[in-house]
Amino acid sequence: LAGRTWEGEVTNRRKDGSLYVEDLSITPVRDESGRIAHFVAVKRDVTERKRLEEEIVHLARHDPLTDLPNRRVVEENLVRLLARSGRGIPSALLLVDLDNFKEVNDRSGHAAGDEVLRSVARLFHEAVRPGDLVGRIGGDEFVVLLEGAGPDEARAVAERIRDRAGALPLPEGYDGPAVGASVGIAVVARHRRTAGILATADAALYDAKAAGKGRIAVRLEPADAPSGPWRR
């Protein structure tokens, strides 16, 4: 109505009721006296392009095997938890490592190992609280971010994860040791950097592995992560 061309994306509805996204340009057309007589709209269906763009963004932020958030997303959320801890809101990070997972790959093949990892990703939804973030940061390592949780509640979540991991279905014909989970817990408070929180959780996980498989260890104070022999 102001006499300028408008361009943008809008969500529209087809005659069959389905929604689609269109790239829309609306141009005013003037008559001989200079008044706007009508408008010409040029539309292009960009639904598929938008879907592909969203898929690319999703792949950039999620693990392709388990569809869990990746390290990038975990670190972004850690920044937020770190800021909230400065305002007195407690949070904790759980670093979960699978016990004997290498045996599955060696004895039953990587396809069987991938299926175990997908099963682990599913079990987290039963063990964590609604709204907790679960991510895979590499290999058989997973992270759980517990906003508003202190050490006791974090340990309770870790115990649920450990118990469910110990009951995972194993590949048919697998004759190796049972797969389980060890968990290292870091309290976010008193840390200044996200890397420090991960290092503390890594050190706690080293404590758990050193004490035996299927263990849980908590570190309340910041610590540097050692390079433990369990990392294989």
GROMACS .gro file of C-alpha atoms in nm:
model
  232
    1LEU     CA    1   0.000   0.000   0.000
    2ALA     CA    2   0.297   0.233   0.047
    3GLY     CA    3   0.392   0.173  -0.315
    4ARG     CA    4   0.696  -0.045  -0.253
    5THR     CA    5   0.761  -0.409  -0.343
    6TRP     CA    6   0.742  -0.659  -0.056
    7GLU     CA    7   0.950  -0.977  -0.060
    8GLY     CA    8   0.966  -1.257   0.195
    9GLU     CA    9   0.873  -1.611   0.292
   10VAL     CA   10   0.528  -1.706   0.412
   11THR     CA   11   0.359  -2.028   0.515
   12ASN     CA   12   0.055  -2.092   0.301
   13ARG     CA   13  -0.209  -2.362   0.274
   14ARG     CA   14  -0.290  -2.567  -0.033
   15LYS     CA   15  -0.643  -2.648  -0.137
   16ASP     CA   16  -0.606  -2.995   0.013
   17GLY     CA   17  -0.531  -2.836   0.352
   18SER     CA   18  -0.157  -2.911   0.364
   19LEU     CA   19   0.091  -2.637   0.454
   20TYR     CA   20   0.380  -2.526   0.240
   21VAL     CA   21   0.642  -2.249   0.239
   22GLU     CA   22   0.652  -2.006  -0.048
   23ASP     CA   23   0.893  -1.734  -0.155
   24LEU     CA   24   0.660  -1.441  -0.223
   25SER     CA   25   0.705  -1.109  -0.401
   26ILE     CA   26   0.418  -0.856  -0.413
   27THR     CA   27   0.456  -0.555  -0.643
   28PRO     CA   28   0.210  -0.265  -0.669
   29VAL     CA   29   0.098  -0.163  -1.019
   30ARG     CA   30  -0.009   0.199  -1.077
   31ASP     CA   31  -0.260   0.339  -1.325
   32GLU     CA   32  -0.207   0.640  -1.550
   33SER     CA   33  -0.278   0.881  -1.264
   34GLY     CA   34  -0.013   0.721  -1.040
   35ARG     CA   35  -0.256   0.556  -0.802
   36ILE     CA   36  -0.214   0.190  -0.709
   37ALA     CA   37  -0.459   0.000  -0.922
   38HIS     CA   38  -0.372  -0.357  -0.828
   39PHE     CA   39  -0.091  -0.586  -0.714
   40VAL     CA   40   0.104  -0.860  -0.885
   41ALA     CA   41   0.220  -1.150  -0.666
   42VAL     CA   42   0.491  -1.391  -0.782
   43LYS     CA   43   0.510  -1.709  -0.574
   44ARG     CA   44   0.754  -1.997  -0.567
   45ASP     CA   45   0.715  -2.314  -0.358
   46VAL     CA   46   1.036  -2.351  -0.150
   47THR     CA   47   0.914  -2.619   0.090
   48GLU     CA   48   1.170  -2.877  -0.022
   49ARG     CA   49   1.453  -2.625  -0.009
   50LYS     CA   50   1.356  -2.527   0.347
   51ARG     CA   51   1.340  -2.893   0.448
   52LEU     CA   52   1.689  -2.954   0.312
   53GLU     CA   53   1.822  -2.645   0.490
   54GLU     CA   54   1.674  -2.764   0.820
   55GLU     CA   55   1.819  -3.111   0.762
   56ILE     CA   56   2.166  -2.964   0.706
   57VAL     CA   57   2.140  -2.762   1.026
   58HIS     CA   58   2.022  -3.071   1.215
   59LEU     CA   59   2.310  -3.282   1.082
   60ALA     CA   60   2.557  -3.013   1.183
   61ARG     CA   61   2.434  -3.028   1.543
   62HIS     CA   62   2.353  -3.396   1.591
   63ASP     CA   63   2.538  -3.726   1.587
   64PRO     CA   64   2.438  -3.911   1.267
   65LEU     CA   65   2.434  -4.255   1.432
   66THR     CA   66   2.226  -4.189   1.745
   67ASP     CA   67   2.064  -3.855   1.647
   68LEU     CA   68   2.171  -3.717   1.985
   69PRO     CA   69   2.311  -3.363   2.011
   70ASN     CA   70   2.683  -3.348   1.937
   71ARG     CA   71   2.973  -3.189   2.123
   72ARG     CA   72   2.901  -2.846   1.976
   73VAL     CA   73   2.549  -2.843   2.122
   74VAL     CA   74   2.674  -2.978   2.455
   75GLU     CA   75   2.932  -2.702   2.485
   76GLU     CA   76   2.676  -2.433   2.394
   77ASN     CA   77   2.446  -2.555   2.670
   78LEU     CA   78   2.737  -2.578   2.914
   79VAL     CA   79   2.797  -2.205   2.861
   80ARG     CA   80   2.439  -2.141   2.971
   81LEU     CA   81   2.469  -2.369   3.277
   82LEU     CA   82   2.794  -2.201   3.372
   83ALA     CA   83   2.626  -1.860   3.363
   84ARG     CA   84   2.332  -1.987   3.571
   85SER     CA   85   2.567  -2.140   3.828
   86GLY     CA   86   2.707  -1.791   3.882
   87ARG     CA   87   2.358  -1.690   3.993
   88GLY     CA   88   2.339  -1.973   4.242
   89ILE     CA   89   2.152  -2.230   4.030
   90PRO     CA   90   2.316  -2.573   4.071
   91SER     CA   91   2.388  -2.800   3.775
   92ALA     CA   92   2.587  -3.115   3.708
   93LEU     CA   93   2.746  -3.292   3.414
   94LEU     CA   94   2.755  -3.669   3.375
   95LEU     CA   95   3.020  -3.827   3.153
   96VAL     CA   96   2.914  -4.182   3.064
   97ASP     CA   97   3.152  -4.438   2.916
   98LEU     CA   98   3.047  -4.790   2.815
   99ASP     CA   99   3.231  -5.082   2.974
  100ASN     CA  100   3.348  -5.362   2.742
  101PHE     CA  101   3.210  -5.192   2.434
  102LYS     CA  102   3.531  -5.268   2.245
  103GLU     CA  103   3.460  -5.637   2.296
  104VAL     CA  104   3.134  -5.602   2.104
  105ASN     CA  105   3.308  -5.443   1.809
  106ASP     CA  106   3.589  -5.701   1.813
  107ARG     CA  107   3.367  -6.008   1.852
  108SER     CA  108   3.048  -5.914   1.666
  109GLY     CA  109   3.154  -5.639   1.428
  110HIS     CA  110   3.099  -5.267   1.406
  111ALA     CA  111   2.742  -5.298   1.281
  112ALA     CA  112   2.652  -5.476   1.605
  113GLY     CA  113   2.842  -5.211   1.799
  114ASP     CA  114   2.644  -4.938   1.624
  115GLU     CA  115   2.318  -5.103   1.726
  116VAL     CA  116   2.436  -5.114   2.089
  117LEU     CA  117   2.510  -4.741   2.071
  118ARG     CA  118   2.163  -4.673   1.934
  119SER     CA  119   2.014  -4.880   2.219
  120VAL     CA  120   2.215  -4.677   2.471
  121ALA     CA  121   2.083  -4.354   2.318
  122ARG     CA  122   1.727  -4.480   2.365
  123LEU     CA  123   1.779  -4.584   2.726
  124PHE     CA  124   1.877  -4.231   2.824
  125HIS     CA  125   1.523  -4.113   2.759
  126GLU     CA  126   1.403  -4.351   3.031
  127ALA     CA  127   1.676  -4.262   3.279
  128VAL     CA  128   1.703  -3.883   3.266
  129ARG     CA  129   1.454  -3.614   3.363
  130PRO     CA  130   1.234  -3.433   3.110
  131GLY     CA  131   1.433  -3.145   2.963
  132ASP     CA  132   1.777  -3.286   3.044
  133LEU     CA  133   2.019  -3.272   2.751
  134VAL     CA  134   2.189  -3.595   2.642
  135GLY     CA  135   2.468  -3.580   2.386
  136ARG     CA  136   2.721  -3.811   2.226
  137ILE     CA  137   3.066  -3.657   2.215
  138GLY     CA  138   3.255  -3.942   2.052
  139GLY     CA  139   3.301  -4.317   2.040
  140ASP     CA  140   3.115  -4.472   2.332
  141GLU     CA  141   3.113  -4.154   2.542
  142PHE     CA  142   2.793  -3.970   2.626
  143VAL     CA  143   2.721  -3.654   2.824
  144VAL     CA  144   2.415  -3.567   3.032
  145LEU     CA  145   2.356  -3.208   3.145
  146LEU     CA  146   2.142  -3.181   3.457
  147GLU     CA  147   2.025  -2.826   3.513
  148GLY     CA  148   1.915  -2.750   3.868
  149ALA     CA  149   2.061  -3.076   4.004
  150GLY     CA  150   2.301  -3.111   4.295
  151PRO     CA  151   2.540  -3.404   4.358
  152ASP     CA  152   2.276  -3.630   4.517
  153GLU     CA  153   2.026  -3.595   4.235
  154ALA     CA  154   2.304  -3.631   3.978
  155ARG     CA  155   2.413  -3.957   4.140
  156ALA     CA  156   2.052  -4.085   4.135
  157VAL     CA  157   2.032  -4.019   3.759
  158ALA     CA  158   2.372  -4.184   3.711
  159GLU     CA  159   2.254  -4.493   3.897
  160ARG     CA  160   1.949  -4.522   3.672
  161ILE     CA  161   2.171  -4.495   3.365
  162ARG     CA  162   2.414  -4.756   3.498
  163ASP     CA  163   2.135  -5.000   3.589
  164ARG     CA  164   1.968  -4.970   3.249
  165ALA     CA  165   2.299  -4.998   3.064
  166GLY     CA  166   2.368  -5.324   3.251
  167ALA     CA  167   2.043  -5.467   3.112
  168LEU     CA  168   2.108  -5.375   2.747
  169PRO     CA  169   2.025  -5.644   2.490
  170LEU     CA  170   2.346  -5.774   2.335
  171PRO     CA  171   2.400  -5.893   1.977
  172GLU     CA  172   2.290  -6.246   1.896
  173GLY     CA  173   2.581  -6.484   1.929
  174TYR     CA  174   2.793  -6.243   2.132
  175ASP     CA  175   2.990  -6.443   2.390
  176GLY     CA  176   3.199  -6.168   2.549
  177PRO     CA  177   3.172  -5.985   2.881
  178ALA     CA  178   2.857  -5.792   2.958
  179VAL     CA  179   2.833  -5.429   2.851
  180GLY     CA  180   2.773  -5.175   3.124
  181ALA     CA  181   2.842  -4.811   3.203
  182SER     CA  182   3.076  -4.615   3.426
  183VAL     CA  183   2.987  -4.257   3.511
  184GLY     CA  184   3.190  -3.956   3.618
  185ILE     CA  185   3.003  -3.662   3.769
  186ALA     CA  186   3.122  -3.300   3.779
  187VAL     CA  187   2.946  -3.022   3.967
  188VAL     CA  188   2.932  -2.710   3.749
  189ALA     CA  189   2.978  -2.462   4.035
  190ARG     CA  190   3.330  -2.323   4.092
  191HIS     CA  191   3.429  -2.377   3.729
  192ARG     CA  192   3.511  -2.082   3.506
  193ARG     CA  193   3.530  -2.251   3.166
  194THR     CA  194   3.331  -2.525   2.995
  195ALA     CA  195   3.650  -2.716   2.919
  196GLY     CA  196   3.719  -2.728   3.291
  197ILE     CA  197   3.383  -2.892   3.360
  198LEU     CA  198   3.451  -3.163   3.103
  199ALA     CA  199   3.799  -3.212   3.245
  200THR     CA  200   3.659  -3.259   3.595
  201ALA     CA  201   3.399  -3.508   3.472
  202ASP     CA  202   3.676  -3.688   3.283
  203ALA     CA  203   3.880  -3.710   3.603
  204ALA     CA  204   3.577  -3.844   3.791
  205LEU     CA  205   3.525  -4.103   3.518
  206TYR     CA  206   3.888  -4.206   3.555
  207ASP     CA  207   3.821  -4.255   3.929
  208ALA     CA  208   3.519  -4.472   3.847
  209LYS     CA  209   3.712  -4.685   3.598
  210ALA     CA  210   4.005  -4.724   3.838
  211ALA     CA  211   3.768  -4.852   4.108
  212GLY     CA  212   3.621  -5.117   3.878
  213LYS     CA  213   3.367  -5.130   3.599
  214GLY     CA  214   3.009  -5.019   3.649
  215ARG     CA  215   3.106  -4.758   3.907
  216ILE     CA  216   3.003  -4.396   3.968
  217ALA     CA  217   3.238  -4.126   4.094
  218VAL     CA  218   3.173  -3.761   4.184
  219ARG     CA  219   3.417  -3.472   4.186
  220LEU     CA  220   3.300  -3.157   4.362
  221GLU     CA  221   3.614  -2.952   4.294
  222PRO     CA  222   3.768  -2.861   3.956
  223ALA     CA  223   4.033  -3.104   3.841
  224ASP     CA  224   4.252  -3.171   3.541
  225ALA     CA  225   4.163  -3.485   3.348
  226PRO     CA  226   4.432  -3.755   3.334
  227SER     CA  227   4.486  -3.970   3.028
  228GLY     CA  228   4.367  -4.300   3.167
  229PRO     CA  229   4.435  -4.648   3.022
  230TRP     CA  230   4.058  -4.702   2.990
  231ARG     CA  231   4.050  -4.467   2.689
  232ARG     CA  232   4.042  -4.723   2.410
   0.00000   0.00000   0.00000
